[in-house]
GROMACS .gro file of C-alpha atoms in nm:
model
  446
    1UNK     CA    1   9.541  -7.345   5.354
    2UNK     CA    2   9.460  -7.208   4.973
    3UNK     CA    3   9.614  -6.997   4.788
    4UNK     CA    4   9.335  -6.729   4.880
    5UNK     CA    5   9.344  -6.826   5.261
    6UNK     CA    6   9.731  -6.782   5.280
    7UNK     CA    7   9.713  -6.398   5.094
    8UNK     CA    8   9.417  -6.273   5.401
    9UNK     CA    9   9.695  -6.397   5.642
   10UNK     CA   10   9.978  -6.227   5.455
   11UNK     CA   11   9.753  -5.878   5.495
   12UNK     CA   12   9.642  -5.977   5.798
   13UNK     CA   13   9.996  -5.921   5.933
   14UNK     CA   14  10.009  -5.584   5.752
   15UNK     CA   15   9.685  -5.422   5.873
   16UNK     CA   16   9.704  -5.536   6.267
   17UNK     CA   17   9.384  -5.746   6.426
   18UNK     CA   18   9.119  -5.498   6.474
   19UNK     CA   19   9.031  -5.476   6.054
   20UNK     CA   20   9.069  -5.818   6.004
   21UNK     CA   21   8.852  -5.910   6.306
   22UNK     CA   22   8.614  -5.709   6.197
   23UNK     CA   23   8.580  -5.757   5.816
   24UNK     CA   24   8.876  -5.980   5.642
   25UNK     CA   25   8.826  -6.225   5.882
   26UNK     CA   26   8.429  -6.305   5.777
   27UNK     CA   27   8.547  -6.346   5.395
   28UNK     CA   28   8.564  -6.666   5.235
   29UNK     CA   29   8.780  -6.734   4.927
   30UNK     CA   30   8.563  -6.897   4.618
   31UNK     CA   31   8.838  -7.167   4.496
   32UNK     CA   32   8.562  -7.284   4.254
   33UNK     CA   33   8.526  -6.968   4.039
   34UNK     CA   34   8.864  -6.798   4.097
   35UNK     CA   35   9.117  -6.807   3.840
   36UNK     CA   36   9.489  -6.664   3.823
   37UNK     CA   37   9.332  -6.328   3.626
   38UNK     CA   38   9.026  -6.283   3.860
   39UNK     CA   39   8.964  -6.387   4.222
   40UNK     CA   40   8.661  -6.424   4.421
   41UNK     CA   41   8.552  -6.390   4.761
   42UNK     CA   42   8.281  -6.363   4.959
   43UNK     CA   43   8.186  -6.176   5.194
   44UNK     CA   44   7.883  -6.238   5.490
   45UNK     CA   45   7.710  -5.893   5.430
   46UNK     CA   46   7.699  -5.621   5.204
   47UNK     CA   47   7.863  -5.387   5.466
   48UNK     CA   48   8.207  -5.589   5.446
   49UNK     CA   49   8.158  -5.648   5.120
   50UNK     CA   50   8.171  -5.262   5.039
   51UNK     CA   51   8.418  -5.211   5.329
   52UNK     CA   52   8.658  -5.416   5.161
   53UNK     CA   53   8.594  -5.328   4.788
   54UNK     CA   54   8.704  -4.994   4.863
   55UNK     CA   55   8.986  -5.031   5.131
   56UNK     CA   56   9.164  -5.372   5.004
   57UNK     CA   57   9.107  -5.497   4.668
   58UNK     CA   58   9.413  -5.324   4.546
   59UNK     CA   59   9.600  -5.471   4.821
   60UNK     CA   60   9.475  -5.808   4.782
   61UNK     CA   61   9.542  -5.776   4.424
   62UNK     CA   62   9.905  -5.675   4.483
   63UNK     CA   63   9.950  -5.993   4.721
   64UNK     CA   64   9.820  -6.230   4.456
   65UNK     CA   65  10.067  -6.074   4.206
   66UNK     CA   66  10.384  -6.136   4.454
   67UNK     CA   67  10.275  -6.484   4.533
   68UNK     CA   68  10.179  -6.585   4.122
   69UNK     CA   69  10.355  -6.338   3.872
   70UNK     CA   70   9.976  -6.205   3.800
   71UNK     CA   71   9.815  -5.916   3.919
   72UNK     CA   72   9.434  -6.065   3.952
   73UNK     CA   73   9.096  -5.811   3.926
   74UNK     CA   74   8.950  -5.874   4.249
   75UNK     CA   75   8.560  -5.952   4.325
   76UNK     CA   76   8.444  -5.924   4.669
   77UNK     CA   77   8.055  -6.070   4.629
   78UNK     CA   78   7.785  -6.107   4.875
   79UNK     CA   79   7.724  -6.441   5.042
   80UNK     CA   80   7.628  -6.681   4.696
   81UNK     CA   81   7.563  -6.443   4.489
   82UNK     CA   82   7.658  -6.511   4.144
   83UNK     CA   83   7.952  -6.369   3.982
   84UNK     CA   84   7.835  -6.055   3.736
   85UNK     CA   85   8.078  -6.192   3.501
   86UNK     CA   86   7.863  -6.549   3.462
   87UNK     CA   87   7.578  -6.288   3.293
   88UNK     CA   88   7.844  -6.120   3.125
   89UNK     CA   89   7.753  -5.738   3.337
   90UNK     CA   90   7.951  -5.484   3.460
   91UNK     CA   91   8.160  -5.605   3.760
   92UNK     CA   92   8.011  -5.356   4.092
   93UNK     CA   93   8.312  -5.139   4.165
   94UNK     CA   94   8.418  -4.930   4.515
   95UNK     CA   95   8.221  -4.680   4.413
   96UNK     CA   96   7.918  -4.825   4.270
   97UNK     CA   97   7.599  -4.996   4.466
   98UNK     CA   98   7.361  -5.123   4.169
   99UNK     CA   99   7.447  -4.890   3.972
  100UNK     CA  100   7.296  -4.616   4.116
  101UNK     CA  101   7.487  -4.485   4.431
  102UNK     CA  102   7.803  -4.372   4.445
  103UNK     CA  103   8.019  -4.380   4.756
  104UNK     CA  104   8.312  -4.457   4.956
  105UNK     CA  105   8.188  -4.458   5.286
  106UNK     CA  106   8.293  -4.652   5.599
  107UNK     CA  107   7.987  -4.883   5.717
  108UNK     CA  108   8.098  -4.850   6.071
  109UNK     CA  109   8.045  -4.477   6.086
  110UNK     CA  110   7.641  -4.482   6.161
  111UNK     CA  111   7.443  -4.264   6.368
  112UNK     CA  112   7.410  -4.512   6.642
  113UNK     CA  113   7.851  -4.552   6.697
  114UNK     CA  114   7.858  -4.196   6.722
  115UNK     CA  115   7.895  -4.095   7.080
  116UNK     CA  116   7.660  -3.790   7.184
  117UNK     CA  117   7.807  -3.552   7.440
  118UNK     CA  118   7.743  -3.182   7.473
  119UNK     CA  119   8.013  -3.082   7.239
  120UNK     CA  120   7.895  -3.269   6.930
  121UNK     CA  121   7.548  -3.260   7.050
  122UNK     CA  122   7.383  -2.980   6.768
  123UNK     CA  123   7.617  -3.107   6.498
  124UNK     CA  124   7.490  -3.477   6.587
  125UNK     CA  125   7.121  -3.310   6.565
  126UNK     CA  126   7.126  -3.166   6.271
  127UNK     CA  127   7.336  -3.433   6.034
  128UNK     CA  128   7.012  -3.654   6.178
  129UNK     CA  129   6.751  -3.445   6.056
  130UNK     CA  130   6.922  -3.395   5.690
  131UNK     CA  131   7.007  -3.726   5.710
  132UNK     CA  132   6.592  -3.834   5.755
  133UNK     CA  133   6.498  -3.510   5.523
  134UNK     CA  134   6.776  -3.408   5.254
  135UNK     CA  135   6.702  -3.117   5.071
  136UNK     CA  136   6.462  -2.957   5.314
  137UNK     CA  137   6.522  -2.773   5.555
  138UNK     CA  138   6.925  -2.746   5.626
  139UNK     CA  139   7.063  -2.709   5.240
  140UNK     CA  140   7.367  -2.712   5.275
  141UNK     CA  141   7.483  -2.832   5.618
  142UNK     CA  142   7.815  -2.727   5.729
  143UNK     CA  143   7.997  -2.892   5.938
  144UNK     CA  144   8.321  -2.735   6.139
  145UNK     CA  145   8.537  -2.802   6.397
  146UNK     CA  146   8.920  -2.965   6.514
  147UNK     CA  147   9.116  -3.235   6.378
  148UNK     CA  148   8.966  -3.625   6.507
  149UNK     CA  149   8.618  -3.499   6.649
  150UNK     CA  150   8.377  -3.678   6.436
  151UNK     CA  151   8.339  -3.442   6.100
  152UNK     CA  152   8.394  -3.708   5.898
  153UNK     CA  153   8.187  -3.947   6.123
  154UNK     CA  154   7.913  -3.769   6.064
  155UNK     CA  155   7.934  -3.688   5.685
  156UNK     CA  156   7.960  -4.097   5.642
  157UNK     CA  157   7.647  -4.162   5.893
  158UNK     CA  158   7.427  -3.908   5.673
  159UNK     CA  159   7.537  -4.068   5.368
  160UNK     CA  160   7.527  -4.446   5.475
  161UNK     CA  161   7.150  -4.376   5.610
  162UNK     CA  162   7.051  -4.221   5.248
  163UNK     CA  163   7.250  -4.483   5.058
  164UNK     CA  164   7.017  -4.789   5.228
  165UNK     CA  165   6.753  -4.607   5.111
  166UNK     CA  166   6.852  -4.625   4.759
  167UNK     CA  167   6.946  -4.263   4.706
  168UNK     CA  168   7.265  -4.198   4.474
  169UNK     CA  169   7.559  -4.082   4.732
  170UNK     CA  170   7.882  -3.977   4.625
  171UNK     CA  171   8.134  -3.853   4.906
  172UNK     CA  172   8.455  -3.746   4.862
  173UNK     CA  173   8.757  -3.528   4.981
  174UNK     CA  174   8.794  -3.213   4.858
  175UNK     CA  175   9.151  -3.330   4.762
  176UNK     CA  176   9.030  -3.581   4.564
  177UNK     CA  177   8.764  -3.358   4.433
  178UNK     CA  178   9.040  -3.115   4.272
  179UNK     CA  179   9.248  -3.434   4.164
  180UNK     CA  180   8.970  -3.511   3.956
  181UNK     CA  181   8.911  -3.209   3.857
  182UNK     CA  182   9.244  -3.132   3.705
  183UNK     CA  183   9.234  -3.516   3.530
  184UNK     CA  184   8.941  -3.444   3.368
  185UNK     CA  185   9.076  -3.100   3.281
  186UNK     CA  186   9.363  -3.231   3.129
  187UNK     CA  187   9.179  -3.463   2.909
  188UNK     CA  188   8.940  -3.206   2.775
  189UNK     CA  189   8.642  -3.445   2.941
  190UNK     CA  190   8.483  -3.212   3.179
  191UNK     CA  191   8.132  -3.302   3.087
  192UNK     CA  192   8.209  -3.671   3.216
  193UNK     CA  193   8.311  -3.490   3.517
  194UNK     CA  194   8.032  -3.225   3.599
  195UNK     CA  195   7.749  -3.552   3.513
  196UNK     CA  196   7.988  -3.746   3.833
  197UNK     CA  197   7.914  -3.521   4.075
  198UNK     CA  198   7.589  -3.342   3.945
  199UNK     CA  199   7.388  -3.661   3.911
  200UNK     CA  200   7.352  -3.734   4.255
  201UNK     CA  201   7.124  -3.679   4.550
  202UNK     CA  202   7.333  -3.681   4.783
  203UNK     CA  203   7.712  -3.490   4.763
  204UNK     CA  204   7.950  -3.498   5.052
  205UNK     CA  205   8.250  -3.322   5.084
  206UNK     CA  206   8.542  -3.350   5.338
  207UNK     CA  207   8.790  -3.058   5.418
  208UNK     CA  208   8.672  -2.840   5.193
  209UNK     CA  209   8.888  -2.564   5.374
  210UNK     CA  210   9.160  -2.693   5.151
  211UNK     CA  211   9.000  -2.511   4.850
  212UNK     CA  212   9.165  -2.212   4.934
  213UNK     CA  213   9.270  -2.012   4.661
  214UNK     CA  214   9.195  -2.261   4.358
  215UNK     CA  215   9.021  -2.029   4.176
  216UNK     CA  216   8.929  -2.332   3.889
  217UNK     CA  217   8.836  -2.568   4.142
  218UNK     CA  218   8.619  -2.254   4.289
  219UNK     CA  219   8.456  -2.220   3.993
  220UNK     CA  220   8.337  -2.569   3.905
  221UNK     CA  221   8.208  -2.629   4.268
  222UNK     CA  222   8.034  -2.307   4.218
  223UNK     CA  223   7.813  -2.449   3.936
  224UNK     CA  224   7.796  -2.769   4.055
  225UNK     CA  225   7.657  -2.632   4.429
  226UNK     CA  226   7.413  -2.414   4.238
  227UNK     CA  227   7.334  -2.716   4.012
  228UNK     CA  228   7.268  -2.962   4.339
  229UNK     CA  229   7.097  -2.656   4.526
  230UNK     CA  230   6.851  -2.526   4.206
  231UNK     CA  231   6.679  -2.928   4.232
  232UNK     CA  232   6.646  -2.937   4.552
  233UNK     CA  233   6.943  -3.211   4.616
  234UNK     CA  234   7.142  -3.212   4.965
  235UNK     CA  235   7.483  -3.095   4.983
  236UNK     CA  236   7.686  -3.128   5.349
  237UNK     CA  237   8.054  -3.017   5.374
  238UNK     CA  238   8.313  -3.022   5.637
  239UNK     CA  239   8.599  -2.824   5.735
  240UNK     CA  240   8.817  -2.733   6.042
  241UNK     CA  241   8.675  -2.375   6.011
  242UNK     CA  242   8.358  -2.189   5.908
  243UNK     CA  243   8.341  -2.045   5.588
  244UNK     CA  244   8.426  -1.680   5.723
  245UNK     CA  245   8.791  -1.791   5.846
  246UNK     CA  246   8.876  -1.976   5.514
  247UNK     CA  247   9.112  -1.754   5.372
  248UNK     CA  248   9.078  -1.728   4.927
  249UNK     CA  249   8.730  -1.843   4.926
  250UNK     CA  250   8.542  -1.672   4.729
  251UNK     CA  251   8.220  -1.414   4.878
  252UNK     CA  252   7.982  -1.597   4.585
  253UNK     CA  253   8.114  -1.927   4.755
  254UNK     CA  254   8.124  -1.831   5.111
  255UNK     CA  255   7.789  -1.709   5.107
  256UNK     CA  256   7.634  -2.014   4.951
  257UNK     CA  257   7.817  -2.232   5.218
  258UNK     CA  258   7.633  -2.024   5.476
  259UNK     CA  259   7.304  -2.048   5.298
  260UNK     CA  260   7.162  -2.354   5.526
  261UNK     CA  261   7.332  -2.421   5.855
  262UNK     CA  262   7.655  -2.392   6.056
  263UNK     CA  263   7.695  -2.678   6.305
  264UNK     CA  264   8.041  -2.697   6.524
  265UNK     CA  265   8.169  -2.959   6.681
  266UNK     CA  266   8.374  -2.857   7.017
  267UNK     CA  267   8.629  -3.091   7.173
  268UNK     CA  268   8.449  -3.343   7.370
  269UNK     CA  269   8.441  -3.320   7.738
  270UNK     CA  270   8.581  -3.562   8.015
  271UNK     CA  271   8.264  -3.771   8.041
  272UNK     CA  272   8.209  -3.810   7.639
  273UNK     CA  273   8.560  -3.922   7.602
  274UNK     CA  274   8.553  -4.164   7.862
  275UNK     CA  275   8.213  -4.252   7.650
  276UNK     CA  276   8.358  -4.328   7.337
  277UNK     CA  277   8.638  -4.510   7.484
  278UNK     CA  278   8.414  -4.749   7.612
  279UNK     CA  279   8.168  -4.791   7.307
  280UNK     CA  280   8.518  -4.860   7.068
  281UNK     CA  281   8.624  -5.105   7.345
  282UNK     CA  282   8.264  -5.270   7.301
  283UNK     CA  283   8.270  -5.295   6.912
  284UNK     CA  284   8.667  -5.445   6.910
  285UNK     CA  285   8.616  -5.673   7.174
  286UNK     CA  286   8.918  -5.485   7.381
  287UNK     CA  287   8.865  -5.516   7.797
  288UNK     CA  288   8.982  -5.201   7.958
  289UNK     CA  289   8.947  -5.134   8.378
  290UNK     CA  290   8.759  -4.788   8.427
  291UNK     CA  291   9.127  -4.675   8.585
  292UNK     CA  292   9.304  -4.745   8.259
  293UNK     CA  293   8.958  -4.569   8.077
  294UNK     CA  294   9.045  -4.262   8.292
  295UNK     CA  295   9.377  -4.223   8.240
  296UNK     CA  296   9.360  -4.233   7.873
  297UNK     CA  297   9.042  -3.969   7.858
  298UNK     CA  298   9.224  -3.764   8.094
  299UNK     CA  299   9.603  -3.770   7.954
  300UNK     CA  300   9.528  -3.798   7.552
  301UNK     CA  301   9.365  -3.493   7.464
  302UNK     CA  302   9.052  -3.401   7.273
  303UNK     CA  303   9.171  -3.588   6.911
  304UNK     CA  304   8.892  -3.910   6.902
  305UNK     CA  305   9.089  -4.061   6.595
  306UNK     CA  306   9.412  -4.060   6.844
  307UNK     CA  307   9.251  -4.173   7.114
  308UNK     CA  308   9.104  -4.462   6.917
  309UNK     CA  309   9.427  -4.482   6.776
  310UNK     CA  310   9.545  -4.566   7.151
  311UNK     CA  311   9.341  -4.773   7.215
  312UNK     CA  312   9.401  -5.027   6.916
  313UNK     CA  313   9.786  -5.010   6.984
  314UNK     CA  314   9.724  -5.166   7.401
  315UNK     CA  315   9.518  -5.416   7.228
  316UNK     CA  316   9.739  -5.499   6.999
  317UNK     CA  317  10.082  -5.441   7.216
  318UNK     CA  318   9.907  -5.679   7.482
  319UNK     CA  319   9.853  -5.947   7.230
  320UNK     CA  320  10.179  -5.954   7.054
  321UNK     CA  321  10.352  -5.976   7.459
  322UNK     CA  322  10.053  -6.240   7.582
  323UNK     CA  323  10.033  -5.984   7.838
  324UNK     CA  324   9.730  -5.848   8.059
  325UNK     CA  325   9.630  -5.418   7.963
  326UNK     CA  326   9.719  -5.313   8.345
  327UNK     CA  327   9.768  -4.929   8.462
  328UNK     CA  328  10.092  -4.980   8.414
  329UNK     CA  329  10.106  -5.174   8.071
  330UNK     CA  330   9.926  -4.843   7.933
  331UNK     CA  331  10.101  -4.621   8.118
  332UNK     CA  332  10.427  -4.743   7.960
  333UNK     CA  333  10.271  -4.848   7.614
  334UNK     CA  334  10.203  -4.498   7.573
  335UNK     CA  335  10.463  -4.250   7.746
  336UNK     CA  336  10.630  -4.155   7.437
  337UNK     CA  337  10.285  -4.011   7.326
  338UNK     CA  338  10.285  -3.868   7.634
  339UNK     CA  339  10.578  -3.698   7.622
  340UNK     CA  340  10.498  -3.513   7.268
  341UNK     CA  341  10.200  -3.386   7.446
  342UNK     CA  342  10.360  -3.280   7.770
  343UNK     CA  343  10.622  -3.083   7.549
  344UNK     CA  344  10.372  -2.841   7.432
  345UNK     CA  345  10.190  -2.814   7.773
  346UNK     CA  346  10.325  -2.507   7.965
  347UNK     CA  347  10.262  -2.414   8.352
  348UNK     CA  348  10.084  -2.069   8.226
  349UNK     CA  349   9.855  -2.297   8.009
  350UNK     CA  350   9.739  -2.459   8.347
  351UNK     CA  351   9.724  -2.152   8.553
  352UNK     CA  352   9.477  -1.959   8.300
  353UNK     CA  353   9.263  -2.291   8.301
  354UNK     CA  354   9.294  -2.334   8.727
  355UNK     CA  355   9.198  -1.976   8.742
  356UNK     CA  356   8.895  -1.989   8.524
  357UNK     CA  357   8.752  -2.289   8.666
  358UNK     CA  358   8.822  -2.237   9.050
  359UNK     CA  359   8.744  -1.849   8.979
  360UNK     CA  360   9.113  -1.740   9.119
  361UNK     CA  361   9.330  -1.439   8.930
  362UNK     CA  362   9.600  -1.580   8.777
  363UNK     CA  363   9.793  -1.318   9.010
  364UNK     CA  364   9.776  -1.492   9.271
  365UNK     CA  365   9.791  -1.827   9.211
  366UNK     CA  366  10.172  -1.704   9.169
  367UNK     CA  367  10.165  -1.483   9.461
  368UNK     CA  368  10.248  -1.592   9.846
  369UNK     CA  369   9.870  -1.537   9.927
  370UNK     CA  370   9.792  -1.831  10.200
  371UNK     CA  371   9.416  -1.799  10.208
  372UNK     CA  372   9.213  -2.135  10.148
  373UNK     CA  373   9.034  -2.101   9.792
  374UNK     CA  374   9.436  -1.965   9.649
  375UNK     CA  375   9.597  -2.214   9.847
  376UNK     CA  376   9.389  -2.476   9.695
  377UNK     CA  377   9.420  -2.352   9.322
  378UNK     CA  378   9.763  -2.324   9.365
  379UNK     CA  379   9.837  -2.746   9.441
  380UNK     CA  380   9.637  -2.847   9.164
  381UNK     CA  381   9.861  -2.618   8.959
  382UNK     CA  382  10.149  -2.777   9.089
  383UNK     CA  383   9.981  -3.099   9.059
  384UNK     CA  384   9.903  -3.070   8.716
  385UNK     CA  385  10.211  -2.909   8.599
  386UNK     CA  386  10.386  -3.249   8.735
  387UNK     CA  387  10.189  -3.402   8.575
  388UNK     CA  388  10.108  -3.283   8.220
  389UNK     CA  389  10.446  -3.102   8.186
  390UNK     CA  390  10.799  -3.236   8.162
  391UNK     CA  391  10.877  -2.941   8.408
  392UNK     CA  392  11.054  -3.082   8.765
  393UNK     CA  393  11.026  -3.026   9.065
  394UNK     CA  394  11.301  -2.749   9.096
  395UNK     CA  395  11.141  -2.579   8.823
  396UNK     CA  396  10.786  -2.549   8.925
  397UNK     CA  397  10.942  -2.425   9.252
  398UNK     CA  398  11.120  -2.150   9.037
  399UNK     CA  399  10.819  -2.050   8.850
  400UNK     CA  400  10.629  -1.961   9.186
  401UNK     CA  401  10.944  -1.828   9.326
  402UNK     CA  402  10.991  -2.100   9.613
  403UNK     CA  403  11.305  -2.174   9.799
  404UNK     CA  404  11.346  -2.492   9.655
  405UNK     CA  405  11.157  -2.791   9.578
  406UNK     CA  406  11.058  -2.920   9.880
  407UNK     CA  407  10.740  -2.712   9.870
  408UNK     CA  408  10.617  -2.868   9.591
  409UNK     CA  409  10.747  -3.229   9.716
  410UNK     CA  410  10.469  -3.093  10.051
  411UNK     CA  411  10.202  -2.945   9.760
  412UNK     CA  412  10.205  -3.295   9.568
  413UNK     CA  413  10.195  -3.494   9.901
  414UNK     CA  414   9.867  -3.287  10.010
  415UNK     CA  415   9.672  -3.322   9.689
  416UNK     CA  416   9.718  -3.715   9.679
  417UNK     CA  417   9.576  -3.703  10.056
  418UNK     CA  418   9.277  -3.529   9.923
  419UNK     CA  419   9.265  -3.717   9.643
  420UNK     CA  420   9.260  -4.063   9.857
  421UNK     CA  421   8.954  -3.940  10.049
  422UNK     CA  422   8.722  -3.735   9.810
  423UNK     CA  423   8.591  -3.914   9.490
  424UNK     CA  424   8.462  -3.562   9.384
  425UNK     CA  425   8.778  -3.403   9.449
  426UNK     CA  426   8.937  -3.645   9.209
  427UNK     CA  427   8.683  -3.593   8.937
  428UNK     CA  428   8.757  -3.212   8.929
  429UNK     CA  429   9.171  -3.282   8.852
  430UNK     CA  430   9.020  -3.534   8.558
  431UNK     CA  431   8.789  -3.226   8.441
  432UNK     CA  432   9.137  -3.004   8.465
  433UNK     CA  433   9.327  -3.209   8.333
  434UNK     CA  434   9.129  -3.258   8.036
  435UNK     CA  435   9.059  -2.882   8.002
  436UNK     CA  436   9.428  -2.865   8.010
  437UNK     CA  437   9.490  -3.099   7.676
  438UNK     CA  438   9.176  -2.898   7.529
  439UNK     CA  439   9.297  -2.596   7.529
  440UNK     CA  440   9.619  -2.637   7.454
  441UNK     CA  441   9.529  -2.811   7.097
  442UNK     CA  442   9.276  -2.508   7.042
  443UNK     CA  443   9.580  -2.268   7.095
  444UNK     CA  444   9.796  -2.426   6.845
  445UNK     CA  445   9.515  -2.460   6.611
  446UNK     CA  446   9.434  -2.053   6.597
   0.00000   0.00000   0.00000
């Protein structure tokens, strides 16, 4: 093993399998034209070349300096390409494609990974057309919507699909926007700054609801949007709110951010979780039964990053214990999870969804009414409050003011008969229960 074999193992061990699977794994260390001051490797594609240019070259850098006393400028190349440094040029950095683009986007968020369901669907739509005509017809696009649904997805699948087609793409955070912003600020080089971000084609900007109240930063993005706008250039933002609800930001700004298109992106429903579950199982290799699939849609709530989160910590739990991803394996892997959710669930959260869907009052689901339709609506609250709530049996029984708990013990034992004998039946508690973890996250968001 070389020197530059035995560092990718070292961060290999620090990063988990699923990154170094898919990218550090397919690099190749160039012994031949690596010295202690600059490394070399090479990578099989310009995708994990850029991938790892911008996530790990300071990493890798800081390995190299443990292991020899000298902190190394890294070069991540394509295939056998020739160093820039034989021609004496500018060495590409995370930032740069050719000198033209600029961009620190994630080559696995594309159009075709991201998972189409009915919540995402007009978001998905129209990120596609500016994506195929920037500066048309949706100037600017703005994207909204909860924590882990696929903003960000979308804001890197516009910009990797201009950025192969040799338009210049910057994309940044709005944090990292204003940290710029006050740099160059500082140093009295703001022209440096407004050519960064005016010469492009193409400006994305994450969470831009954090520019609340930064009346500078307000300012400058003011000239540069009207800069970007005036020449016809394509500007898509993201936020967990719409411009209206972001509280500081100012009319001149808020109506500019409103002069294209508002898209939303809703939490996903049962079936489009249970979708993207299986298309990040497909893409990482990871074998999950459609019982295991289920549980996870149905018990994890609406945040996609967590669930994908999930997903990578069974893989990686089952390799580390040489042990098969059962039911049970996940069931345990994940209970503390679990339990933060359950926590924040309440009964009355699952009444006012049980009532909406099964078109019961509230009233009496809690009542003694014994009819069929309240009957019904009342087990699956009692089902789903065992379930999704740390509540026991004695205290469900107390919140519908039954003698004890053997009621519910009867409740839980009828469900599980239905459940047994009517696939359809089963469906609607996954719906619930998903509706449950939905609207529970909405409520703490508002």
């Amino acid at each position: 093993m070389n020197l530059g074999e035995k560092i990718i193992d070292r961060l290999r061990s620090e990063i988990g399998p699923n990154e170094y699977e898919r990218y550090l794994k397919h690099l190749s260390y160039d012994v031949a034209h690596s010295r202690n001051d600059r490394v070399v490797f090479r990578a099989p594609n310009i995708f994990t070349a850029r991938w790892v240019r911008t996530n790990y070259t300071k990493p890798l850098a800081h390995l190299f300096e443990v292991e020899t006393g000298i902190r190394p400028e890294v070069e991540i190349l394509i295939g056998d390409a020739p160093s820039p440094r034989a021609n004496n040029k500018k060495i590409p950095n995370p930032e740069t494609k050719s000198g033209t683009a600029k961009a620190l986007l994630n080559p696995s968020f594309t159009f075709e990974s991201f998972i189409v369901g009915s919540s995402n669907q007009f978001a998905y739509t129209t990120a596609k057309s500016v994506a195929e005509k920037p500066g048309k017809q949706y100037n600017p696009l703005f994207i909204y919507g909860g924590v882990g649904l696929g903003k960000t997805h979308l804001l890197h699948a516009i910009g990797n699909y201009r950025l192969e087609r040799g338009d210049r793409v910057i994309y940044t955070t709005l944090e990292h926007f204003l940290n710029k912003f006050l740099s160059h600020l500082q140093s009295h080089t703001m022209e440096k700054f407004r050519e960064h971000y005016r010469q492009c084609d193409l400006l994305l900007i994450d969470d831009i609801q954090f520019l609340s109240r930064k009346e500078k930063t307000q300012d400058e993005l003011f000239h540069t949007f009207n800069e970007l706008h005036g020449s016809g250039r394509q500007i898509v933002l993201s936020s967990d709110r719409p411009p209206k609800k972001i509280a500081g930001l100012e009319d001149r700004l808020r109506t500019r951010f409103e002069w294209g298109i508002l898209a939303d992106i809703q939490p996903p429903e049962l079936e489009t979780k249970i979708a993207i579950i299986q298309k990040k199982c497909e893409l990482d290799g990871i074998r999950l039964d459609k019982e295991i699939v289920h549980y996870i849609a149905t018990h994890m709530g609406d945040n996609i990053r967590e669930i994908e989160g999930t997903i990578i910590k069974l893989n990686a739990m089952s390799t580390m214990l040489n042990q098969p991803i059962t039911l049970e394996f996940a069931k345990n892997a994940i209970k503390d999870q679990l339990k933060e959710k359950q926590e924040s669930v309440t009964i009355d959260d699952i009444v006012k969804i049980v009532s909406k869907e099964l078109n019961v009052k509230p009233s009496d689901i809690k009542s003694k009414k014994r009819t069929k339709n309240v009957a019904n609506a009342r087990r699956i609250v009692i089902y789903l409050a065992r379930n999704l709530t740390p509540n026991s049996m004695p205290q469900i029984a107390l919140y519908f003011g039954m003698k004890d708990h053997s009621a519910v013990s009867h409740a839980l034992r009828k469900i599980n008969e239905i459940v047994d004998n009517d696939e359809n039946f089963k469906v609607l508690l996954e719906e619930l229960s998903n509706k449950v973890g939905t609207l529970t996250k909405t409520d703490k968001e508002s």
